[in-house]
mmCIF file of C-alpha atoms in Angstrom:
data_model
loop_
_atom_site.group_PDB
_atom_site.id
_atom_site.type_symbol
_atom_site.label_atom_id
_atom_site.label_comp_id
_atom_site.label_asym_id
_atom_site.label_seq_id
_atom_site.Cartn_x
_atom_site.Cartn_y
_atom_site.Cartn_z
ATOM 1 C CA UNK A 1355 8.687 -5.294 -34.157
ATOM 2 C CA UNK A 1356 6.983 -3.520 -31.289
ATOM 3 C CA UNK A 1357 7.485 -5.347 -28.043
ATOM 4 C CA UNK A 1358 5.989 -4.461 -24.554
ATOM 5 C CA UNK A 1359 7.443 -6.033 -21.290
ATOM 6 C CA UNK A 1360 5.330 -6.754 -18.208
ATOM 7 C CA UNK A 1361 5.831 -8.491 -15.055
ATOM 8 C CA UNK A 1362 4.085 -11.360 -14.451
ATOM 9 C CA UNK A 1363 2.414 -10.480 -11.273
ATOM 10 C CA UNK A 1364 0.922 -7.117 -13.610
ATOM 11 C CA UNK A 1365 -0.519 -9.460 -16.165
ATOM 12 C CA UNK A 1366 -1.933 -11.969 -13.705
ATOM 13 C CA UNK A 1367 -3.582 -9.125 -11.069
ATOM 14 C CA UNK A 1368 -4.763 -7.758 -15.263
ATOM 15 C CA UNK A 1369 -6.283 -11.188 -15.830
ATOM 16 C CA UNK A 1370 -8.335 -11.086 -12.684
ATOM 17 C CA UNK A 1371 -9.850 -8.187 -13.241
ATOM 18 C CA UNK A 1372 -11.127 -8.882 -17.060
ATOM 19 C CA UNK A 1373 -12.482 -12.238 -15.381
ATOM 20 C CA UNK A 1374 -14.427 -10.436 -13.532
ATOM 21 C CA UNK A 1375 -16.166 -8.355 -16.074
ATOM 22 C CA UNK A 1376 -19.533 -9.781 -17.015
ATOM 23 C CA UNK A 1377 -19.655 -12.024 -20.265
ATOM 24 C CA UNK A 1378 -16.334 -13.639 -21.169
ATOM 25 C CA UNK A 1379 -16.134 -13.501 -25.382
ATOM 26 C CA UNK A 1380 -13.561 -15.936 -27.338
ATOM 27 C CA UNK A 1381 -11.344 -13.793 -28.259
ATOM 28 C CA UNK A 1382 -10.892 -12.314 -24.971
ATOM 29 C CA UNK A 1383 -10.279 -16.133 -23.905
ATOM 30 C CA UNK A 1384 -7.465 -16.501 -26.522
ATOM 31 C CA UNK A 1385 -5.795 -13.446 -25.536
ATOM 32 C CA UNK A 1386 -5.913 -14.563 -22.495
ATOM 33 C CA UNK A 1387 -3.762 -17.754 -23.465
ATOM 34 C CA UNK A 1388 -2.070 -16.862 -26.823
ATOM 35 C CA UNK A 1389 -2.827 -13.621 -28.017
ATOM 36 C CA UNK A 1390 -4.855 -12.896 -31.048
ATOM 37 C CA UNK A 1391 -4.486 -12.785 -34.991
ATOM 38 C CA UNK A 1392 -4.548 -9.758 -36.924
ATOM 39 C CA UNK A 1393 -8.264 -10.376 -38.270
ATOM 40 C CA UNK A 1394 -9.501 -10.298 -35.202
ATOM 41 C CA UNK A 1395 -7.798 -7.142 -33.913
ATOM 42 C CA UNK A 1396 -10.616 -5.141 -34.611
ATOM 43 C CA UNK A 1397 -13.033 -6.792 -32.548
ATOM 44 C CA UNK A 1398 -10.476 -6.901 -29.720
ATOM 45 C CA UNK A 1399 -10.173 -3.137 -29.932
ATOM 46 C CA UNK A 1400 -13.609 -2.738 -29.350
ATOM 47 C CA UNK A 1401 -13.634 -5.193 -26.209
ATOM 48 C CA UNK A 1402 -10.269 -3.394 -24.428
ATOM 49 C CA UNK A 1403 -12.155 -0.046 -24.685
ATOM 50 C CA UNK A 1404 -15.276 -1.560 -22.797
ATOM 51 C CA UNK A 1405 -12.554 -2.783 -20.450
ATOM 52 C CA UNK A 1406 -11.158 0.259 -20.056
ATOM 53 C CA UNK A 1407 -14.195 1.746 -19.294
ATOM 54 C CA UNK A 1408 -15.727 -0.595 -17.117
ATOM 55 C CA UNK A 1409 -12.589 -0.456 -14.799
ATOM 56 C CA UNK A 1410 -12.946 3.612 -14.681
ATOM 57 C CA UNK A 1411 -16.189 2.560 -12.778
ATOM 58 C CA UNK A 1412 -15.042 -0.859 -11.045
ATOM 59 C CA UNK A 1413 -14.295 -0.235 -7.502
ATOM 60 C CA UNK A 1414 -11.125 -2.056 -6.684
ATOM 61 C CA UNK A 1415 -12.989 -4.285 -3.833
ATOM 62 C CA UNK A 1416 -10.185 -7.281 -3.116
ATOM 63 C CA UNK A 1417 -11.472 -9.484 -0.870
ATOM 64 C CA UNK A 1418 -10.509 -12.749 1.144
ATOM 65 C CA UNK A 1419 -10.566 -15.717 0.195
ATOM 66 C CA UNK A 1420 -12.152 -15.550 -3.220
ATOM 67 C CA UNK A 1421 -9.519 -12.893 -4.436
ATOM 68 C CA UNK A 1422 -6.428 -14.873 -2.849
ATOM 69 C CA UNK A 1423 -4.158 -14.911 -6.164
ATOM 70 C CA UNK A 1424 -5.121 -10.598 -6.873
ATOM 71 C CA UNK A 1425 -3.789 -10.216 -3.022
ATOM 72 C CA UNK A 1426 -0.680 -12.122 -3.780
ATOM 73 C CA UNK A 1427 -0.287 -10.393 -7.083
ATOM 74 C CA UNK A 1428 -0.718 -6.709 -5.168
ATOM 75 C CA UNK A 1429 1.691 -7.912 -2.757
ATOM 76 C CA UNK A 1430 4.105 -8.646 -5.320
ATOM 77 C CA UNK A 1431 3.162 -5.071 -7.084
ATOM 78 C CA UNK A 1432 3.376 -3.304 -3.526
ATOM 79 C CA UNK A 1433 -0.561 -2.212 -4.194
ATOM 80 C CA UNK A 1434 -2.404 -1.907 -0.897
ATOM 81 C CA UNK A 1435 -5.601 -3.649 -1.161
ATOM 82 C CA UNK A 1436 -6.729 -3.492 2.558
ATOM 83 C CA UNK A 1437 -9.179 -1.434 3.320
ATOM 84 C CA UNK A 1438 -8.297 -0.502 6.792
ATOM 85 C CA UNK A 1439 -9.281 3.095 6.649
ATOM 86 C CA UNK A 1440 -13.344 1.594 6.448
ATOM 87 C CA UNK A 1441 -12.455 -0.452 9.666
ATOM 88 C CA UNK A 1442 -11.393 2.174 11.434
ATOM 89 C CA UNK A 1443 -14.080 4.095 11.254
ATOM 90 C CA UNK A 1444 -16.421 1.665 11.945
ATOM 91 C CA UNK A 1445 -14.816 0.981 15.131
ATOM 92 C CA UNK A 1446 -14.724 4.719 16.007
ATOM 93 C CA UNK A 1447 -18.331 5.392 15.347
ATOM 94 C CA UNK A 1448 -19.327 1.793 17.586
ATOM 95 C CA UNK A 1449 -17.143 2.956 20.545
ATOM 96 C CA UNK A 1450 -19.184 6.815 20.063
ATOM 97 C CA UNK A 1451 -21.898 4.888 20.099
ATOM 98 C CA UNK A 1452 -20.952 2.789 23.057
ATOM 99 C CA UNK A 1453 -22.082 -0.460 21.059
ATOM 100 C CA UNK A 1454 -19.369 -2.899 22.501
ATOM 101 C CA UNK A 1455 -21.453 -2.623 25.824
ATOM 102 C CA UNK A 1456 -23.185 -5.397 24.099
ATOM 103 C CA UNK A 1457 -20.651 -7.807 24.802
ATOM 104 C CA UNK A 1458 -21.484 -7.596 28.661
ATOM 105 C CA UNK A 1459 -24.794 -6.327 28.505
ATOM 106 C CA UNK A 1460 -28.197 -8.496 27.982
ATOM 107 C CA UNK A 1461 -27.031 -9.170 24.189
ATOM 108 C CA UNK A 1462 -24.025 -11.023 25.877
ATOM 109 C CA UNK A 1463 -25.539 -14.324 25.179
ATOM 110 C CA UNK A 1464 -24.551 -13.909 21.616
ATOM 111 C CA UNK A 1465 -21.408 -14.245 22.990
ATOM 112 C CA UNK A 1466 -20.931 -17.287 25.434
ATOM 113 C CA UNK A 1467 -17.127 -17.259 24.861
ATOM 114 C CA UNK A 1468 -16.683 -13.388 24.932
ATOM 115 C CA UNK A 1469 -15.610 -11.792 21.580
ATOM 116 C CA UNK A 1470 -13.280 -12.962 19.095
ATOM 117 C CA UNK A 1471 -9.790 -12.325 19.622
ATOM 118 C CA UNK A 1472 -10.056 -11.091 16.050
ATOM 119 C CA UNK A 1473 -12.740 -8.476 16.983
ATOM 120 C CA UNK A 1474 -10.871 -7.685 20.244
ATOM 121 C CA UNK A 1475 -7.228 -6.748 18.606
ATOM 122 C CA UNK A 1476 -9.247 -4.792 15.594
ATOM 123 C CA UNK A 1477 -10.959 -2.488 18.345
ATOM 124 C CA UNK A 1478 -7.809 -2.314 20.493
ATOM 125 C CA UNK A 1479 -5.761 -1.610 17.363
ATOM 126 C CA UNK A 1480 -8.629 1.870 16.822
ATOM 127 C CA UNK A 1481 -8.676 3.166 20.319
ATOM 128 C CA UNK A 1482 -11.196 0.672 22.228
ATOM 129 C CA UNK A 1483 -8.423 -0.457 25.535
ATOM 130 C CA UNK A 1484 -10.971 0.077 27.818
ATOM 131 C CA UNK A 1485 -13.965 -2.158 26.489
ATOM 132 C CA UNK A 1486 -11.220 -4.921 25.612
ATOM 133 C CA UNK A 1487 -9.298 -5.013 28.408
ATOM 134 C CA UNK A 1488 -11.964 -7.194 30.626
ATOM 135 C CA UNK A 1489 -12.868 -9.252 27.229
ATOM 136 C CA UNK A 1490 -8.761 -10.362 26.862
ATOM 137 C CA UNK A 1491 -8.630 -11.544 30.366
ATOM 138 C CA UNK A 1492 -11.571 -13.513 30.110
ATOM 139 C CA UNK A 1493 -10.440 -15.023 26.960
ATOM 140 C CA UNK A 1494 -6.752 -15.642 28.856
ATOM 141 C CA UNK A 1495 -8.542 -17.606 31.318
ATOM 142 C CA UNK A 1496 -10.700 -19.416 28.896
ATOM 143 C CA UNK A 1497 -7.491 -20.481 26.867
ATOM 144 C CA UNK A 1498 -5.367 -21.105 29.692
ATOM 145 C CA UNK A 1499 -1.717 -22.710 28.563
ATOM 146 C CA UNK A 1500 -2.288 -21.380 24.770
ATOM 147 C CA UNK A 1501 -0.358 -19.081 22.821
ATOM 148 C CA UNK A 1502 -3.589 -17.143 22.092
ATOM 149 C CA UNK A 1503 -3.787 -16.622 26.330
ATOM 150 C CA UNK A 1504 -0.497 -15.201 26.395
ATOM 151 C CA UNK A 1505 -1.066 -12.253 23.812
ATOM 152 C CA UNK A 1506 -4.332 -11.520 25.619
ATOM 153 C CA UNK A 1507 -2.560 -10.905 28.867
ATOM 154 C CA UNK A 1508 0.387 -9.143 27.281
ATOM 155 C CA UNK A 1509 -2.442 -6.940 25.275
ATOM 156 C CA UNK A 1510 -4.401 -6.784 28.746
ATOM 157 C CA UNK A 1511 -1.054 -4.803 30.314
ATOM 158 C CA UNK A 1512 0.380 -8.223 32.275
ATOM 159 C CA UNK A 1513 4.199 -8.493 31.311
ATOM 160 C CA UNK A 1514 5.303 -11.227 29.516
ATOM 161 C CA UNK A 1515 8.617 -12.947 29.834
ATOM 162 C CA UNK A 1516 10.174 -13.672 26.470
ATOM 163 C CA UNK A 1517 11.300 -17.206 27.822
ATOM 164 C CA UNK A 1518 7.779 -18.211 28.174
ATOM 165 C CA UNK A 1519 6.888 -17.056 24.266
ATOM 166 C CA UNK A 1520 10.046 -18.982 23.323
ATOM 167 C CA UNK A 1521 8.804 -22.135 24.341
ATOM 168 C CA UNK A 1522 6.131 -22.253 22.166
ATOM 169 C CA UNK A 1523 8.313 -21.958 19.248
ATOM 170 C CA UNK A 1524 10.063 -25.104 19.418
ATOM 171 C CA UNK A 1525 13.248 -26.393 17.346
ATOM 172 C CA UNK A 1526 13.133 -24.448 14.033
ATOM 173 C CA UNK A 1527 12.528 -27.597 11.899
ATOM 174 C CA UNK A 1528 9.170 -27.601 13.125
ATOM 175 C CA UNK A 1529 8.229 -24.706 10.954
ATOM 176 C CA UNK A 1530 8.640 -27.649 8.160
ATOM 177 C CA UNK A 1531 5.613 -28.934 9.379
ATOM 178 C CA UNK A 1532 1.878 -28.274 8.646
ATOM 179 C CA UNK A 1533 0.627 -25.893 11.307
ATOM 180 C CA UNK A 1534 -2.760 -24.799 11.859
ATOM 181 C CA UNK A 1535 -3.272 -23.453 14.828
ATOM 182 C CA UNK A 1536 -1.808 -21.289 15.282
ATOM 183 C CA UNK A 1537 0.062 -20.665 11.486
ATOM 184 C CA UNK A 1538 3.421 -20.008 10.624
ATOM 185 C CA UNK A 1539 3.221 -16.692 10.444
ATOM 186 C CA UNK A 1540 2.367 -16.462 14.120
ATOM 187 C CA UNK A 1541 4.896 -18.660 15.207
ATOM 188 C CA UNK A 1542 8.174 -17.627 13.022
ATOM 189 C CA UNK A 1543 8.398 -14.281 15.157
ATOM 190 C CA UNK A 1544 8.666 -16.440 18.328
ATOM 191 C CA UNK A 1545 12.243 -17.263 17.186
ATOM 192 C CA UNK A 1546 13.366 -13.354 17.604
ATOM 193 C CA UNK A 1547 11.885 -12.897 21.090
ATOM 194 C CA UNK A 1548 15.569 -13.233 22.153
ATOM 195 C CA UNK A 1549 18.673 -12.458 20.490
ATOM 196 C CA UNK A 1550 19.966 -16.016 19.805
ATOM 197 C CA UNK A 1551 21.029 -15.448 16.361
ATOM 198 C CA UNK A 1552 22.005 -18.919 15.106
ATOM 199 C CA UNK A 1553 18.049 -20.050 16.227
ATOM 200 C CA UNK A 1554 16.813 -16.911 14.528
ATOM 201 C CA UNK A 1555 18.564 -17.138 11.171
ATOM 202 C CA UNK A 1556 17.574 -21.758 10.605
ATOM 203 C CA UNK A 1557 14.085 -20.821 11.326
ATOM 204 C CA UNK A 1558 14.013 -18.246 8.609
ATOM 205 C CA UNK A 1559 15.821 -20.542 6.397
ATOM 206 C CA UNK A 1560 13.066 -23.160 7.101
ATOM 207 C CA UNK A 1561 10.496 -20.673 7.007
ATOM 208 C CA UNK A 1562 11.168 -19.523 3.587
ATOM 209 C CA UNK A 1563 11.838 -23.155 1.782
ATOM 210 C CA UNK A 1564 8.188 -23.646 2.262
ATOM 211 C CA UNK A 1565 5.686 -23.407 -0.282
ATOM 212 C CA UNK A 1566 3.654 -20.152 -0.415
ATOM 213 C CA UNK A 1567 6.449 -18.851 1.825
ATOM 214 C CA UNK A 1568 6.283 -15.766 -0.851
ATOM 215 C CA UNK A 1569 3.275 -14.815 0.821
ATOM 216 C CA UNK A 1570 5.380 -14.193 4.297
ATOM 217 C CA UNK A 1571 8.011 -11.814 2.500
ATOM 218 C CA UNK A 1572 7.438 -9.071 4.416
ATOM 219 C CA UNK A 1573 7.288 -10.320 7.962
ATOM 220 C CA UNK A 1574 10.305 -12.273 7.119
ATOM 221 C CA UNK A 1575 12.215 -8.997 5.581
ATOM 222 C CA UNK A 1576 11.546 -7.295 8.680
ATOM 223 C CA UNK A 1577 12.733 -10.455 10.834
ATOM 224 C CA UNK A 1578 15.706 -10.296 8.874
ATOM 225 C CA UNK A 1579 16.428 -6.686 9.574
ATOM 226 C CA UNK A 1580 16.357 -7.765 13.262
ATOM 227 C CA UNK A 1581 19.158 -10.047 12.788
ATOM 228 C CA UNK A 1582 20.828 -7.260 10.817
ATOM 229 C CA UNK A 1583 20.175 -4.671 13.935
ATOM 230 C CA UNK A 1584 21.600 -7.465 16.559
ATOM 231 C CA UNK A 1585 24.514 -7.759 14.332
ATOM 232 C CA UNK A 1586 24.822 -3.688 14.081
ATOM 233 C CA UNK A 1587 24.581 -4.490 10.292
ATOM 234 C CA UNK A 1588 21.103 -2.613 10.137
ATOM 235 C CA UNK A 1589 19.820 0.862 11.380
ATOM 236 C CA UNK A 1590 17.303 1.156 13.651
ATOM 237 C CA UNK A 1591 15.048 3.482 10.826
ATOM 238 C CA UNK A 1592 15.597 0.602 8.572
ATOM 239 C CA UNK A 1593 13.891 -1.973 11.342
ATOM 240 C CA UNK A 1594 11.433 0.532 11.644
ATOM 241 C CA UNK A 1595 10.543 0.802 7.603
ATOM 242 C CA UNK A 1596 10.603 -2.886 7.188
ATOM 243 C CA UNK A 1597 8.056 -3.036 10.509
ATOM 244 C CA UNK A 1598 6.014 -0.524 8.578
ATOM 245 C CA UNK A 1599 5.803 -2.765 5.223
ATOM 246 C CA UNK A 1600 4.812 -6.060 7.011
ATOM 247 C CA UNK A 1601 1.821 -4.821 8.991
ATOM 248 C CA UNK A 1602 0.624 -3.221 5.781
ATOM 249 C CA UNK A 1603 0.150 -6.513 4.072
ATOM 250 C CA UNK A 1604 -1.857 -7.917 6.864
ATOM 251 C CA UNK A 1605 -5.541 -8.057 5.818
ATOM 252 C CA UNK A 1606 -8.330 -7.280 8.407
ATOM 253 C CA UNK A 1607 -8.980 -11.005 8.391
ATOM 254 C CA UNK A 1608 -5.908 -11.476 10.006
ATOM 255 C CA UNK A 1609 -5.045 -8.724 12.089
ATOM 256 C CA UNK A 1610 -4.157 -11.348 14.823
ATOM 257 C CA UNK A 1611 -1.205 -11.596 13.078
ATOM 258 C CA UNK A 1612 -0.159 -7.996 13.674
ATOM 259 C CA UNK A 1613 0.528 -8.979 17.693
ATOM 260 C CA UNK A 1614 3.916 -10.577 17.276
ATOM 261 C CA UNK A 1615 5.756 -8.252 15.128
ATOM 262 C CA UNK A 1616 4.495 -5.179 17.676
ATOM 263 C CA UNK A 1617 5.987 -7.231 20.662
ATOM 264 C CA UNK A 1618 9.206 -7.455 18.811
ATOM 265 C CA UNK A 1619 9.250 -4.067 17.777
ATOM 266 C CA UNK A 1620 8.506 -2.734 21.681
ATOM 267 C CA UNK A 1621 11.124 -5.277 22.591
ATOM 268 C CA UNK A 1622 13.981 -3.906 20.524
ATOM 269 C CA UNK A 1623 12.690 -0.687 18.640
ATOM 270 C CA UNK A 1624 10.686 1.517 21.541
ATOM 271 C CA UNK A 1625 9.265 0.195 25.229
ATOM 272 C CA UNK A 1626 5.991 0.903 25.004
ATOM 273 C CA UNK A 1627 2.600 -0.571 26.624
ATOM 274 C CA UNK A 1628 0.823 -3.338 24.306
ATOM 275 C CA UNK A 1629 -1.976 -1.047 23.792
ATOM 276 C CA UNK A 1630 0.360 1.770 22.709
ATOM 277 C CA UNK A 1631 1.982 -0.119 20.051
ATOM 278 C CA UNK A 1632 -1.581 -1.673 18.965
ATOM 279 C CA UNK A 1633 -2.824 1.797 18.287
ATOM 280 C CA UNK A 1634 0.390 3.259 16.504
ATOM 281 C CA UNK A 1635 -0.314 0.014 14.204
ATOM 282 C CA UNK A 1636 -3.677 1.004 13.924
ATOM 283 C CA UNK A 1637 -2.565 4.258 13.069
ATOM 284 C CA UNK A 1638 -0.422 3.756 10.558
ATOM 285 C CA UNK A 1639 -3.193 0.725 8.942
ATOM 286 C CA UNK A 1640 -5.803 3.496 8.963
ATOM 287 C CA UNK A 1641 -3.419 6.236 6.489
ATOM 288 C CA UNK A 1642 -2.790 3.635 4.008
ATOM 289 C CA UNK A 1643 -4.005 4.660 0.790
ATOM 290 C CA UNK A 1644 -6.105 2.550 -1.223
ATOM 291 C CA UNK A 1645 -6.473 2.751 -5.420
ATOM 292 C CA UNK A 1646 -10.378 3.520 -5.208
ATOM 293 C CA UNK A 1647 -10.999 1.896 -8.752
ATOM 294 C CA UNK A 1648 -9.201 -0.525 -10.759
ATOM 295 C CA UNK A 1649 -8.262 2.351 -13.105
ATOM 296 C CA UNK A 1650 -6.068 3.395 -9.864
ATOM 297 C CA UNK A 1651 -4.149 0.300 -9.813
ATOM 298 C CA UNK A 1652 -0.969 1.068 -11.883
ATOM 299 C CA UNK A 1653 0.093 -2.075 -12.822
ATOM 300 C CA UNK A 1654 -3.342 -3.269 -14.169
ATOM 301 C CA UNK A 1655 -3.987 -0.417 -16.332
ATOM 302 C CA UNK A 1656 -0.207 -0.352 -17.141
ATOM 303 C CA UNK A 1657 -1.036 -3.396 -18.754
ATOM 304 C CA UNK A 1658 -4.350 -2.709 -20.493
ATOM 305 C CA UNK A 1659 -2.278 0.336 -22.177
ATOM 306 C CA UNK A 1660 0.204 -2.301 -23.372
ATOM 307 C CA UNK A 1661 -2.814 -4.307 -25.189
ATOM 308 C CA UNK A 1662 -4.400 -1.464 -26.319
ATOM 309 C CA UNK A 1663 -1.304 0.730 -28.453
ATOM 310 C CA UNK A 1664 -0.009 -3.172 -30.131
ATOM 311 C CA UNK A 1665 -3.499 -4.031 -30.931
ATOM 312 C CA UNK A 1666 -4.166 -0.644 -32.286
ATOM 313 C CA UNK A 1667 -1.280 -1.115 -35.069
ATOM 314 C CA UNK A 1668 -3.160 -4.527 -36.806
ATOM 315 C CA UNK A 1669 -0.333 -6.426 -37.299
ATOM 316 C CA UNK A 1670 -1.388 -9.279 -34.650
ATOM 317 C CA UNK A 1671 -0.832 -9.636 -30.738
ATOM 318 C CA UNK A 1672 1.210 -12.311 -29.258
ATOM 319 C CA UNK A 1673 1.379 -13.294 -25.497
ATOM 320 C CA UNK A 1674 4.211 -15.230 -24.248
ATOM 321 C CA UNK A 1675 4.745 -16.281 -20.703
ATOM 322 C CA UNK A 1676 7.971 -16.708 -19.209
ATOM 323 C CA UNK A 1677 9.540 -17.246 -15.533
ATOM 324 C CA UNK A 1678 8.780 -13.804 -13.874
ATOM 325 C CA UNK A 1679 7.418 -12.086 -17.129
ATOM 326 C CA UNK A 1680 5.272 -11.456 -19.583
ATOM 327 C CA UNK A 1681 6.160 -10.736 -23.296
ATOM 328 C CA UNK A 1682 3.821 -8.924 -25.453
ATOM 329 C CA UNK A 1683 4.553 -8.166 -29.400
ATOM 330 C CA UNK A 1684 2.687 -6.842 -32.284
ATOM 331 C CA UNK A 1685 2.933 -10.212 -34.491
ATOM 332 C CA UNK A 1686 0.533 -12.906 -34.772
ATOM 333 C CA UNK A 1687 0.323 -15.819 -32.339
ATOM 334 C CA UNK A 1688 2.118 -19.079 -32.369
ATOM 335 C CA UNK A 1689 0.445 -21.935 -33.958
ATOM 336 C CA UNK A 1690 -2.258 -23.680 -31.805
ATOM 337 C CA UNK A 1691 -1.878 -20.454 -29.127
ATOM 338 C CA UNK A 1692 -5.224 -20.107 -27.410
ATOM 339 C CA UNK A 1693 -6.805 -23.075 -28.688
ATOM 340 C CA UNK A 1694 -7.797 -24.150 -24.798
ATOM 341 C CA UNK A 1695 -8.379 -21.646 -22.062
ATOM 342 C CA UNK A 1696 -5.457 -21.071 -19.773
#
């Protein structure tokens, strides 16, 4: 019996994408569920090569928050899925074209708080210290006492004493609790600002008996290669690999994010200005290759392939989901598989 193993994080991001195709027919449902008996084979054949197809021409557009589970299934694949290299250059051409004038100029009323520090970090991040650098201040003053204040000094070029970062971290059990403002991921990297070890390794612990906690992997594998470089457990190229990995999950969306992890890394990696490790960020965001069409992503057409040589020998597909993985098999389905959709 011909068997084909997948990951379940392969046949999930696989699922998303045949959701997405227009028209949904039964026995694409079933498969979806159960797999599919050998009568029907042929019709399935004919539907997998209109996927096929359609995903030669499908760009693979992955957006936030409507495409939430794909992100967490490319994280889990190690696809990029960020776009940065489009955000780049749209900062680039506005700063040739001297549009963040608007921000102090007569359009300024659009903006009675000053920019967002979400549009400030993404044009520091492309080569825009200049037009920020007046905008961060501001927004320090306007958020005096917040955490939020304190990166937009630090980005501004005020130092920044780590005991005054620490504070806002608290005990480490507090990362058991809901946060909101501002999330987990902001404040975990707070416990690292100083080498206290024993502080550093309970909030990880905390941090990653959380649910979604999965979704923090690689922030938290670089945090851990901290403790393995205070230690002299872990090489500094290794810090500098896993810093590499966890800004390349961050999504435009939440580029705020990306501040924390660059203090730590100019802290213990290389002493460099704020805006100088912004920009290497931004550098690094803006070479990350991105699978133009679904037909790029691996995984998902991995997948596809899988259906497509076990449906082609008409002996009956079944689908069995396990912890981790997917099992596919050229046999028909259980009894009662696919009767109700997922």
């Amino acid at each position: 019996m011909e068997i084909r193993h997948l990951s379940a994080p392969a046949w999930s991001a696989f699922k998303s994408w045949l959701l997405k195709l227009p028209g949904v027919p039964v026995s694409r449902l079933r498969l979806l569920t159960g797999g599919c008996p050998a009568e029907e084979l042929p019709a399935l054949a004919k539907e997998l090569k209109r996927v096929r197809a359609d995903f030669k021409k499908r760009p693979n557009e992955v957006s936030a928050p409507a495409d939430e589970g794909l992100r967490k299934d490319y994280a889990a694949l190690g696809v990029p899925w960020s776009a940065w290299s489009e955000v780049a250059s749209e900062v680039q051409r506005d700063l040739k074209r001297k549009r963040y004038a608007r921000w102090t100029g007569v359009d300024a009323l659009e903006f009675p708080d000053g920019p967002s520090a979400q549009d400030l970090v993404t044009v520091l991040l492309f080569g825009g210290v200049e037009q920020v650098r007046p905008h961060l201040l501001r927004r320090a003053s306007l958020a005096a006492g917040s955490l939020e204040a304190l990166w937009c000094r630090w980005l501004a070029g005020q130092p920044l004493e780590p005991e005054t970062l620490r504070s806002f971290a608290g005990e480490p059990e507090r990362l058991a609790e809901p946060l909101y403002t501002p999330g987990r991921e902001e404040v975990l990297p707070l416990y690292f600002v100083e080498p206290d070890t024993a502080r550093a390794e309970r909030a990880l612990e905390v941090a990653s008996a959380q649910p979604g906690a999965s979704r923090s992997q690689p922030l938290m594998d670089f945090l851990r290669s901290l403790l393995g470089l205070w230690r002299q457990e872990t090489s500094v190229e290794e810090v500098k690999e896993r810093f590499d990995a966890s800004m390349a999950r961050v999504s435009p969306s939440e580029v705020v994010q990306l501040i924390a992890p660059a203090y730590l890394y100019g802290r213990y990696i290389e002493a460099l200005p704020a805006h100088v490790l912004l920009e290497r960020v931004g550098s690094r965001l803006e070479r990350i290759a991105v699978p133009a069409r679904v037909s790029d992503v691996q995984p998902v057409m991995e997948a596809l392939a899988a259906l497509e040589e076990l449906t082609a020998m008409g002996l009956g597909l079944r689908v069995e989901q396990g912890p981790g993985k997917v099992l596919l098999s050229a046999q028909e389905p259980e009894a009662g598989a696919g009767d109700e959709f997922l």
